[in-house]
Amino acid sequence: MLKYSNVLSAAEYGVLREAVGWQPLPNEQAQAGLDHSDFIIACRDGENIVGCARIFWDQGYIAYLADVMVTPSYQGRGIGTKLVAECVAYIDAQLNEGWRIKIVIVSAKGKEPFYERLGFETRPNANDGAGMQLWRMR
């Protein structure tokens, strides 16, 4: 039975990163990211972590949806949709009268249709350029 909670350990986060084929992070770095998240939602099947998502919010008008991960064998069961919906609901709960908060995400390649089904707009589009990134490493 799937259970959702707001608790995610650095070790579980690492398990999910490996499951979806992302580069590993040192546990200390992963824990720092988790500690500084505004909202975390995790999904477990029994004791096994099978999905997560996080939100970073500047407390103003920009929120970043990060690390939407679902173990491949659990994909297609609505878990990712539920994780994103919980993150969006968190941001909706922060809205004051007259406010607008933009939720942005950098989609994994090929996952854009998933986010489009949830109402996200692909970039570039008529108003926005392509998303960009800069990795720094030591």
JSON list of C-alpha atoms in Angstrom, two decimals:
[
{"chain": "A", "resi": 1, "resn": "MET", "atom": "CA", "xyz": [0.00, 0.00, 0.00]},
{"chain": "A", "resi": 2, "resn": "LEU", "atom": "CA", "xyz": [1.38, 3.40, -1.00]},
{"chain": "A", "resi": 3, "resn": "LYS", "atom": "CA", "xyz": [1.82, 6.01, 1.72]},
{"chain": "A", "resi": 4, "resn": "TYR", "atom": "CA", "xyz": [2.77, 9.67, 1.34]},
{"chain": "A", "resi": 5, "resn": "SER", "atom": "CA", "xyz": [4.63, 11.75, 3.92]},
{"chain": "A", "resi": 6, "resn": "ASN", "atom": "CA", "xyz": [6.74, 14.87, 4.25]},
{"chain": "A", "resi": 7, "resn": "VAL", "atom": "CA", "xyz": [9.81, 12.94, 5.40]},
{"chain": "A", "resi": 8, "resn": "LEU", "atom": "CA", "xyz": [12.71, 11.97, 3.14]},
{"chain": "A", "resi": 9, "resn": "SER", "atom": "CA", "xyz": [16.21, 10.95, 4.24]},
{"chain": "A", "resi": 10, "resn": "ALA", "atom": "CA", "xyz": [19.37, 11.66, 2.29]},
{"chain": "A", "resi": 11, "resn": "ALA", "atom": "CA", "xyz": [19.87, 7.89, 1.87]},
{"chain": "A", "resi": 12, "resn": "GLU", "atom": "CA", "xyz": [16.37, 7.50, 0.38]},
{"chain": "A", "resi": 13, "resn": "TYR", "atom": "CA", "xyz": [16.99, 10.50, -1.86]},
{"chain": "A", "resi": 14, "resn": "GLY", "atom": "CA", "xyz": [20.15, 8.78, -3.11]},
{"chain": "A", "resi": 15, "resn": "VAL", "atom": "CA", "xyz": [18.25, 5.56, -3.79]},
{"chain": "A", "resi": 16, "resn": "LEU", "atom": "CA", "xyz": [15.76, 7.47, -5.94]},
{"chain": "A", "resi": 17, "resn": "ARG", "atom": "CA", "xyz": [18.49, 9.35, -7.83]},
{"chain": "A", "resi": 18, "resn": "GLU", "atom": "CA", "xyz": [20.13, 6.03, -8.67]},
{"chain": "A", "resi": 19, "resn": "ALA", "atom": "CA", "xyz": [16.81, 4.44, -9.65]},
{"chain": "A", "resi": 20, "resn": "VAL", "atom": "CA", "xyz": [16.07, 7.17, -12.22]},
{"chain": "A", "resi": 21, "resn": "GLY", "atom": "CA", "xyz": [19.64, 7.27, -13.55]},
{"chain": "A", "resi": 22, "resn": "TRP", "atom": "CA", "xyz": [20.73, 10.62, -12.12]},
{"chain": "A", "resi": 23, "resn": "GLN", "atom": "CA", "xyz": [24.27, 11.33, -10.97]},
{"chain": "A", "resi": 24, "resn": "PRO", "atom": "CA", "xyz": [24.87, 10.51, -7.29]},
{"chain": "A", "resi": 25, "resn": "LEU", "atom": "CA", "xyz": [25.45, 13.22, -4.71]},
{"chain": "A", "resi": 26, "resn": "PRO", "atom": "CA", "xyz": [27.41, 13.00, -1.46]},
{"chain": "A", "resi": 27, "resn": "ASN", "atom": "CA", "xyz": [24.97, 12.38, 1.44]},
{"chain": "A", "resi": 28, "resn": "GLU", "atom": "CA", "xyz": [26.03, 15.65, 3.11]},
{"chain": "A", "resi": 29, "resn": "GLN", "atom": "CA", "xyz": [25.15, 17.62, -0.02]},
{"chain": "A", "resi": 30, "resn": "ALA", "atom": "CA", "xyz": [21.84, 15.78, -0.46]},
{"chain": "A", "resi": 31, "resn": "GLN", "atom": "CA", "xyz": [20.94, 16.42, 3.19]},
{"chain": "A", "resi": 32, "resn": "ALA", "atom": "CA", "xyz": [21.72, 20.13, 2.82]},
{"chain": "A", "resi": 33, "resn": "GLY", "atom": "CA", "xyz": [19.34, 20.31, -0.14]},
{"chain": "A", "resi": 34, "resn": "LEU", "atom": "CA", "xyz": [16.61, 18.50, 1.76]},
{"chain": "A", "resi": 35, "resn": "ASP", "atom": "CA", "xyz": [17.11, 20.69, 4.83]},
{"chain": "A", "resi": 36, "resn": "HIS", "atom": "CA", "xyz": [16.66, 23.85, 2.75]},
{"chain": "A", "resi": 37, "resn": "SER", "atom": "CA", "xyz": [13.56, 22.68, 0.90]},
{"chain": "A", "resi": 38, "resn": "ASP", "atom": "CA", "xyz": [10.34, 24.53, 1.66]},
{"chain": "A", "resi": 39, "resn": "PHE", "atom": "CA", "xyz": [8.23, 21.44, 1.03]},
{"chain": "A", "resi": 40, "resn": "ILE", "atom": "CA", "xyz": [9.00, 17.74, 0.54]},
{"chain": "A", "resi": 41, "resn": "ILE", "atom": "CA", "xyz": [6.61, 14.96, -0.40]},
{"chain": "A", "resi": 42, "resn": "ALA", "atom": "CA", "xyz": [7.71, 11.32, -0.48]},
{"chain": "A", "resi": 43, "resn": "CYS", "atom": "CA", "xyz": [5.96, 8.10, -1.46]},
{"chain": "A", "resi": 44, "resn": "ARG", "atom": "CA", "xyz": [6.73, 4.71, 0.02]},
{"chain": "A", "resi": 45, "resn": "ASP", "atom": "CA", "xyz": [5.51, 1.23, -0.69]},
{"chain": "A", "resi": 46, "resn": "GLY", "atom": "CA", "xyz": [5.86, -0.32, 2.74]},
{"chain": "A", "resi": 47, "resn": "GLU", "atom": "CA", "xyz": [9.38, 0.59, 3.84]},
{"chain": "A", "resi": 48, "resn": "ASN", "atom": "CA", "xyz": [10.66, 1.18, 0.29]},
{"chain": "A", "resi": 49, "resn": "ILE", "atom": "CA", "xyz": [10.95, 4.70, -1.07]},
{"chain": "A", "resi": 50, "resn": "VAL", "atom": "CA", "xyz": [9.42, 4.88, -4.56]},
{"chain": "A", "resi": 51, "resn": "GLY", "atom": "CA", "xyz": [9.03, 8.60, -5.26]},
{"chain": "A", "resi": 52, "resn": "CYS", "atom": "CA", "xyz": [9.58, 12.16, -4.13]},
{"chain": "A", "resi": 53, "resn": "ALA", "atom": "CA", "xyz": [9.33, 15.82, -5.12]},
{"chain": "A", "resi": 54, "resn": "ARG", "atom": "CA", "xyz": [10.45, 19.09, -3.52]},
{"chain": "A", "resi": 55, "resn": "ILE", "atom": "CA", "xyz": [9.63, 22.79, -3.67]},
{"chain": "A", "resi": 56, "resn": "PHE", "atom": "CA", "xyz": [11.95, 25.76, -3.12]},
{"chain": "A", "resi": 57, "resn": "TRP", "atom": "CA", "xyz": [10.15, 29.07, -2.79]},
{"chain": "A", "resi": 58, "resn": "ASP", "atom": "CA", "xyz": [11.61, 32.57, -2.51]},
{"chain": "A", "resi": 59, "resn": "GLN", "atom": "CA", "xyz": [8.67, 33.61, -0.31]},
{"chain": "A", "resi": 60, "resn": "GLY", "atom": "CA", "xyz": [7.65, 36.01, -3.07]},
{"chain": "A", "resi": 61, "resn": "TYR", "atom": "CA", "xyz": [6.72, 35.05, -6.59]},
{"chain": "A", "resi": 62, "resn": "ILE", "atom": "CA", "xyz": [9.03, 32.24, -7.77]},
{"chain": "A", "resi": 63, "resn": "ALA", "atom": "CA", "xyz": [8.87, 28.60, -6.72]},
{"chain": "A", "resi": 64, "resn": "TYR", "atom": "CA", "xyz": [11.02, 25.83, -8.15]},
{"chain": "A", "resi": 65, "resn": "LEU", "atom": "CA", "xyz": [9.67, 22.29, -8.42]},
{"chain": "A", "resi": 66, "resn": "ALA", "atom": "CA", "xyz": [12.65, 19.97, -8.07]},
{"chain": "A", "resi": 67, "resn": "ASP", "atom": "CA", "xyz": [13.53, 16.30, -8.03]},
{"chain": "A", "resi": 68, "resn": "VAL", "atom": "CA", "xyz": [10.26, 14.78, -9.18]},
{"chain": "A", "resi": 69, "resn": "MET", "atom": "CA", "xyz": [11.42, 11.18, -9.16]},
{"chain": "A", "resi": 70, "resn": "VAL", "atom": "CA", "xyz": [9.50, 7.91, -9.32]},
{"chain": "A", "resi": 71, "resn": "THR", "atom": "CA", "xyz": [11.21, 4.53, -9.44]},
{"chain": "A", "resi": 72, "resn": "PRO", "atom": "CA", "xyz": [10.74, 3.26, -13.02]},
{"chain": "A", "resi": 73, "resn": "SER", "atom": "CA", "xyz": [8.83, 0.13, -11.98]},
{"chain": "A", "resi": 74, "resn": "TYR", "atom": "CA", "xyz": [6.29, 2.38, -10.21]},
{"chain": "A", "resi": 75, "resn": "GLN", "atom": "CA", "xyz": [5.85, 4.88, -13.04]},
{"chain": "A", "resi": 76, "resn": "GLY", "atom": "CA", "xyz": [2.44, 5.03, -14.71]},
{"chain": "A", "resi": 77, "resn": "ARG", "atom": "CA", "xyz": [0.54, 4.51, -11.45]},
{"chain": "A", "resi": 78, "resn": "GLY", "atom": "CA", "xyz": [-0.26, 8.17, -10.75]},
{"chain": "A", "resi": 79, "resn": "ILE", "atom": "CA", "xyz": [2.49, 8.64, -8.17]},
{"chain": "A", "resi": 80, "resn": "GLY", "atom": "CA", "xyz": [4.25, 11.43, -10.06]},
{"chain": "A", "resi": 81, "resn": "THR", "atom": "CA", "xyz": [0.94, 13.20, -10.64]},
{"chain": "A", "resi": 82, "resn": "LYS", "atom": "CA", "xyz": [0.15, 13.00, -6.90]},
{"chain": "A", "resi": 83, "resn": "LEU", "atom": "CA", "xyz": [3.63, 14.25, -5.95]},
{"chain": "A", "resi": 84, "resn": "VAL", "atom": "CA", "xyz": [3.35, 17.27, -8.25]},
{"chain": "A", "resi": 85, "resn": "ALA", "atom": "CA", "xyz": [-0.22, 17.96, -7.12]},
{"chain": "A", "resi": 86, "resn": "GLU", "atom": "CA", "xyz": [0.91, 18.04, -3.48]},
{"chain": "A", "resi": 87, "resn": "CYS", "atom": "CA", "xyz": [3.69, 20.50, -4.36]},
{"chain": "A", "resi": 88, "resn": "VAL", "atom": "CA", "xyz": [1.27, 22.73, -6.29]},
{"chain": "A", "resi": 89, "resn": "ALA", "atom": "CA", "xyz": [-1.21, 22.58, -3.39]},
{"chain": "A", "resi": 90, "resn": "TYR", "atom": "CA", "xyz": [1.55, 23.71, -1.03]},
{"chain": "A", "resi": 91, "resn": "ILE", "atom": "CA", "xyz": [2.20, 26.77, -3.22]},
{"chain": "A", "resi": 92, "resn": "ASP", "atom": "CA", "xyz": [-1.54, 27.44, -3.59]},
{"chain": "A", "resi": 93, "resn": "ALA", "atom": "CA", "xyz": [-1.78, 27.53, 0.21]},
{"chain": "A", "resi": 94, "resn": "GLN", "atom": "CA", "xyz": [0.86, 30.31, 0.28]},
{"chain": "A", "resi": 95, "resn": "LEU", "atom": "CA", "xyz": [-1.07, 32.64, -2.04]},
{"chain": "A", "resi": 96, "resn": "ASN", "atom": "CA", "xyz": [-2.29, 35.88, -0.50]},
{"chain": "A", "resi": 97, "resn": "GLU", "atom": "CA", "xyz": [-5.07, 37.95, -2.08]},
{"chain": "A", "resi": 98, "resn": "GLY", "atom": "CA", "xyz": [-3.83, 39.39, -5.39]},
{"chain": "A", "resi": 99, "resn": "TRP", "atom": "CA", "xyz": [-0.64, 37.29, -5.44]},
{"chain": "A", "resi": 100, "resn": "ARG", "atom": "CA", "xyz": [0.75, 35.24, -8.32]},
{"chain": "A", "resi": 101, "resn": "ILE", "atom": "CA", "xyz": [3.44, 32.62, -7.81]},
{"chain": "A", "resi": 102, "resn": "LYS", "atom": "CA", "xyz": [5.21, 31.12, -10.82]},
{"chain": "A", "resi": 103, "resn": "ILE", "atom": "CA", "xyz": [6.23, 27.47, -10.43]},
{"chain": "A", "resi": 104, "resn": "VAL", "atom": "CA", "xyz": [9.16, 26.56, -12.66]},
{"chain": "A", "resi": 105, "resn": "ILE", "atom": "CA", "xyz": [10.78, 23.22, -13.40]},
{"chain": "A", "resi": 106, "resn": "VAL", "atom": "CA", "xyz": [13.59, 21.89, -15.54]},
{"chain": "A", "resi": 107, "resn": "SER", "atom": "CA", "xyz": [12.10, 18.72, -16.98]},
{"chain": "A", "resi": 108, "resn": "ALA", "atom": "CA", "xyz": [14.18, 15.62, -17.56]},
{"chain": "A", "resi": 109, "resn": "LYS", "atom": "CA", "xyz": [14.52, 15.03, -21.29]},
{"chain": "A", "resi": 110, "resn": "GLY", "atom": "CA", "xyz": [11.46, 13.28, -22.67]},
{"chain": "A", "resi": 111, "resn": "LYS", "atom": "CA", "xyz": [9.31, 13.97, -19.59]},
{"chain": "A", "resi": 112, "resn": "GLU", "atom": "CA", "xyz": [7.88, 17.25, -20.93]},
{"chain": "A", "resi": 113, "resn": "PRO", "atom": "CA", "xyz": [4.51, 15.67, -21.93]},
{"chain": "A", "resi": 114, "resn": "PHE", "atom": "CA", "xyz": [3.99, 14.54, -18.31]},
{"chain": "A", "resi": 115, "resn": "TYR", "atom": "CA", "xyz": [4.30, 18.13, -17.05]},
{"chain": "A", "resi": 116, "resn": "GLU", "atom": "CA", "xyz": [2.24, 19.53, -19.94]},
{"chain": "A", "resi": 117, "resn": "ARG", "atom": "CA", "xyz": [-0.63, 17.23, -18.89]},
{"chain": "A", "resi": 118, "resn": "LEU", "atom": "CA", "xyz": [-0.42, 18.87, -15.46]},
{"chain": "A", "resi": 119, "resn": "GLY", "atom": "CA", "xyz": [-0.68, 22.39, -16.89]},
{"chain": "A", "resi": 120, "resn": "PHE", "atom": "CA", "xyz": [2.98, 23.38, -17.25]},
{"chain": "A", "resi": 121, "resn": "GLU", "atom": "CA", "xyz": [4.02, 25.21, -20.41]},
{"chain": "A", "resi": 122, "resn": "THR", "atom": "CA", "xyz": [6.99, 24.06, -22.45]},
{"chain": "A", "resi": 123, "resn": "ARG", "atom": "CA", "xyz": [9.77, 26.57, -23.11]},
{"chain": "A", "resi": 124, "resn": "PRO", "atom": "CA", "xyz": [10.64, 28.18, -25.39]},
{"chain": "A", "resi": 125, "resn": "ASN", "atom": "CA", "xyz": [7.23, 29.58, -26.23]},
{"chain": "A", "resi": 126, "resn": "ALA", "atom": "CA", "xyz": [5.78, 32.88, -27.44]},
{"chain": "A", "resi": 127, "resn": "ASN", "atom": "CA", "xyz": [6.74, 34.69, -24.21]},
{"chain": "A", "resi": 128, "resn": "ASP", "atom": "CA", "xyz": [9.66, 32.76, -22.74]},
{"chain": "A", "resi": 129, "resn": "GLY", "atom": "CA", "xyz": [13.04, 31.62, -24.02]},
{"chain": "A", "resi": 130, "resn": "ALA", "atom": "CA", "xyz": [14.56, 28.21, -23.47]},
{"chain": "A", "resi": 131, "resn": "GLY", "atom": "CA", "xyz": [15.52, 27.21, -19.96]},
{"chain": "A", "resi": 132, "resn": "MET", "atom": "CA", "xyz": [19.24, 27.32, -19.25]},
{"chain": "A", "resi": 133, "resn": "GLN", "atom": "CA", "xyz": [21.62, 25.93, -16.65]},
{"chain": "A", "resi": 134, "resn": "LEU", "atom": "CA", "xyz": [25.17, 26.23, -15.38]},
{"chain": "A", "resi": 135, "resn": "TRP", "atom": "CA", "xyz": [26.76, 23.42, -13.37]},
{"chain": "A", "resi": 136, "resn": "ARG", "atom": "CA", "xyz": [29.66, 24.26, -11.05]},
{"chain": "A", "resi": 137, "resn": "MET", "atom": "CA", "xyz": [31.87, 21.49, -9.66]},
{"chain": "A", "resi": 138, "resn": "ARG", "atom": "CA", "xyz": [34.89, 21.14, -7.44]}
]
